[in-house]
N, CA, C and O of each residue as an XYZ file, in Angstrom:
232
protein
N      76.635     99.608     82.875
C      76.557     98.893     84.099
C      77.395    100.133     85.075
O      78.481    100.606     84.742
N      76.768    100.457     86.108
C      77.598    101.329     87.272
C      78.351    100.383     88.097
O      77.751     99.379     88.481
N      79.637    100.559     88.444
C      80.485    100.143     89.116
C      79.934    100.408     90.968
O      79.470    101.468     91.387
N      80.095     99.489     91.579
C      79.657     99.452     92.960
C      80.927     99.253     93.646
O      81.604     98.324     93.207
N      81.457     99.992     94.739
C      82.416     99.845     95.439
C      81.955     99.295     96.911
O      81.104     99.890     97.573
N      82.467     98.349     97.262
C      81.990     97.764     98.389
C      83.314     97.282     99.366
O      84.359     96.873     98.861
N      83.125     97.385    100.696
C      84.470     96.773    101.587
C      83.728     96.252    102.620
O      82.538     96.383    102.907
N      84.697     95.591    103.171
C      84.409     94.690    104.520
C      85.559     95.112    105.625
O      86.649     95.630    105.383
N      85.157     94.845    106.560
C      85.907     95.411    107.529
C      86.047     94.132    108.614
O      85.072     93.703    109.230
N      87.456     93.568    108.761
C      87.716     92.655    109.868
C      88.795     93.037    110.671
O      89.908     93.244    110.189
N      88.510     93.161    112.026
C      89.655     93.509    112.907
C      90.165     92.519    113.437
O      89.527     91.558    113.868
N      91.677     92.683    113.469
C      92.584     91.525    114.156
C      93.502     92.480    115.108
O      93.888     93.634    114.921
N      93.723     91.543    116.246
C      94.435     92.269    117.298
C      95.904     92.340    116.755
O      96.674     93.140    117.285
N      96.326     91.554    115.736
C      97.723     91.747    115.252
C      98.018     90.765    113.884
O      97.269     89.837    113.578
N      98.951     91.049    113.301
C      99.130     90.312    112.138
C      99.014     88.696    112.713
O      98.234     87.990    112.075
N      99.500     88.261    113.501
C      99.164     86.391    113.734
C      97.796     86.225    114.042
O      97.173     85.197    113.778
N      97.299     87.257    114.617
C      95.484     86.690    114.652
C      95.088     86.792    113.450
O      94.203     85.985    113.162
N      95.477     87.623    112.470
C      94.866     87.512    111.090
C      95.377     86.248    110.157
O      94.744     85.783    109.210
N      96.531     85.843    110.585
C      97.241     84.674    109.839
C      96.068     83.413    110.313
O      95.379     82.748    109.539
N      96.093     83.337    111.726
C      95.497     82.346    112.303
C      93.998     82.345    111.762
O      93.587     81.242    111.402
N      93.128     83.416    111.653
C      92.016     83.350    111.121
C      91.903     83.267    109.638
O      90.912     82.683    109.200
N      92.601     83.666    108.960
C      92.613     83.334    107.404
C      92.945     81.979    107.115
O      92.734     81.603    105.962
N      93.488     81.061    108.047
C      93.929     79.828    107.623
C      92.838     78.786    107.914
O      92.926     77.574    107.720
N      91.687     79.534    108.464
C      90.521     78.342    109.156
C      89.931     78.026    107.717
O      89.990     78.730    106.709
N      89.312     76.706    107.901
C      88.756     76.277    106.799
C      87.669     77.014    106.246
O      87.624     77.147    105.023
N      86.508     77.671    107.200
C      85.380     78.624    106.888
C      85.912     79.928    106.020
O      85.264     80.470    105.124
N      87.084     80.275    106.423
C      87.417     81.594    105.892
C      88.127     80.940    104.475
O      87.659     81.469    103.467
N      89.020     80.040    104.235
C      89.204     79.565    102.882
C      87.984     79.197    101.919
O      88.037     79.464    100.718
N      86.853     78.555    102.517
C      85.549     78.228    101.690
C      85.091     79.516    101.243
O      84.805     79.709    100.061
N      85.011     80.368    102.083
C      84.286     82.034    102.051
C      85.138     82.622    100.962
O      84.564     83.146    100.008
N      86.312     82.592    101.002
C      87.240     83.387     99.743
C      86.819     82.660     98.513
O      86.301     83.267     97.575
N      87.063     81.149     98.489
C      86.577     80.497     97.144
C      85.223     81.026     96.977
O      85.241     81.651     95.916
N      84.233     81.076     97.422
C      83.045     81.334     97.179
C      82.966     82.661     96.661
O      82.364     82.796     95.595
N      83.493     83.739     97.251
C      83.276     85.040     97.022
C      84.223     85.372     95.755
O      84.105     86.428     95.134
N      85.265     84.284     95.394
C      86.290     84.794     94.251
C      85.606     85.170     92.798
O      86.263     85.902     92.058
N      84.334     84.709     92.361
C      83.952     85.406     91.275
C      83.512     86.823     91.457
O      83.233     87.597     90.542
N      83.475     87.120     92.944
C      82.428     88.645     92.850
C      83.291     89.635     93.327
O      82.824     90.744     93.586
N      84.945     89.311     93.544
C      85.902     90.332     94.108
C      87.247     90.204     93.445
O      87.599     89.107     93.012
N      87.948     91.171     93.350
C      89.524     91.137     93.348
C      90.143     90.324     94.453
O      89.988     90.599     95.643
N      90.906     89.234     93.974
C      91.859     88.413     94.724
C      93.094     88.422     94.420
O      93.583     88.871     93.383
N      93.753     87.829     95.490
C      95.332     87.467     95.298
C      95.321     86.121     94.683
O      94.217     85.641     94.427
N      96.516     85.359     94.374
C      96.503     84.057     94.040
C      96.451     83.194     95.070
O      96.707     82.010     94.853
N      96.139     83.601     96.264
C      96.022     82.152     97.463
C      94.472     82.574     97.456
O      93.898     82.018     98.392
N      93.532     83.463     96.621
C      92.081     83.499     96.815
C      91.659     84.649     98.009
O      90.485     84.914     98.266
N      92.675     85.199     98.601
C      92.407     86.005     99.721
C      91.981     87.400     99.245
O      92.751     87.897     98.424
N      91.005     88.070     99.561
C      90.609     89.682     98.798
C      92.079     90.474     98.872
O      93.003     90.369     99.678
N      91.924     91.207     97.836
C      92.688     92.014     97.442
C      92.429     93.278     98.678
O      91.263     93.605     98.894
N      93.242     93.768     99.243
C      93.010     94.645    100.121
C      93.697     96.189    100.117
O      94.920     96.192     99.971
N      93.210     97.154    100.225
C      94.102     98.538    100.299
C      93.505     99.373    101.064
O      92.280     99.445    101.163
N      94.423    100.172    101.752
C      94.206    101.263    102.447
C      93.453    102.162    102.244
O      93.563    102.707    101.145
N      92.327    102.713    103.262
C      91.230    103.794    103.001
C      91.699    104.811    103.685
O      92.146    104.743    104.830
N      91.587    106.081    102.803
C      91.720    107.433    103.607
C      90.913    107.714    104.297
O      89.776    107.615    103.837
N      91.050    108.164    105.627
C      90.105    108.373    106.688
C      89.625    109.797    106.606
O      90.352    110.774    106.421
N      88.402    109.806    106.755
C      87.524    110.986    106.126
C      86.973    111.634    107.238
O      86.792    112.852    107.216
N      86.665    110.892    108.287
C      86.281    111.542    109.614
C      86.564    110.416    110.791
O      86.733    109.226    110.527
N      86.590    110.940    112.070
C      86.871    110.267    113.376
C      85.903    110.676    114.492
O      85.913    111.854    114.849
N      85.027    109.764    115.102
C      84.281    109.947    116.058
C      84.524    109.327    117.011
O      84.635    108.103    116.935
N      84.689    110.049    118.276
C      84.927    109.162    119.699
C      83.816    109.185    120.607
O      83.877    108.574    121.674
């Protein structure tokens, strides 16, 4: 079976914005729903990694 890498981007104004968003009920439900399909942390949040920038357009 071929491994497919996927990523999702959620922009946040700052770390506080992300903490507020991640604490919402809908976000918690989404993480629980997606847990079988992705790598997760102990709190069900998705594992995140920094991506290497390969190009930039203005």
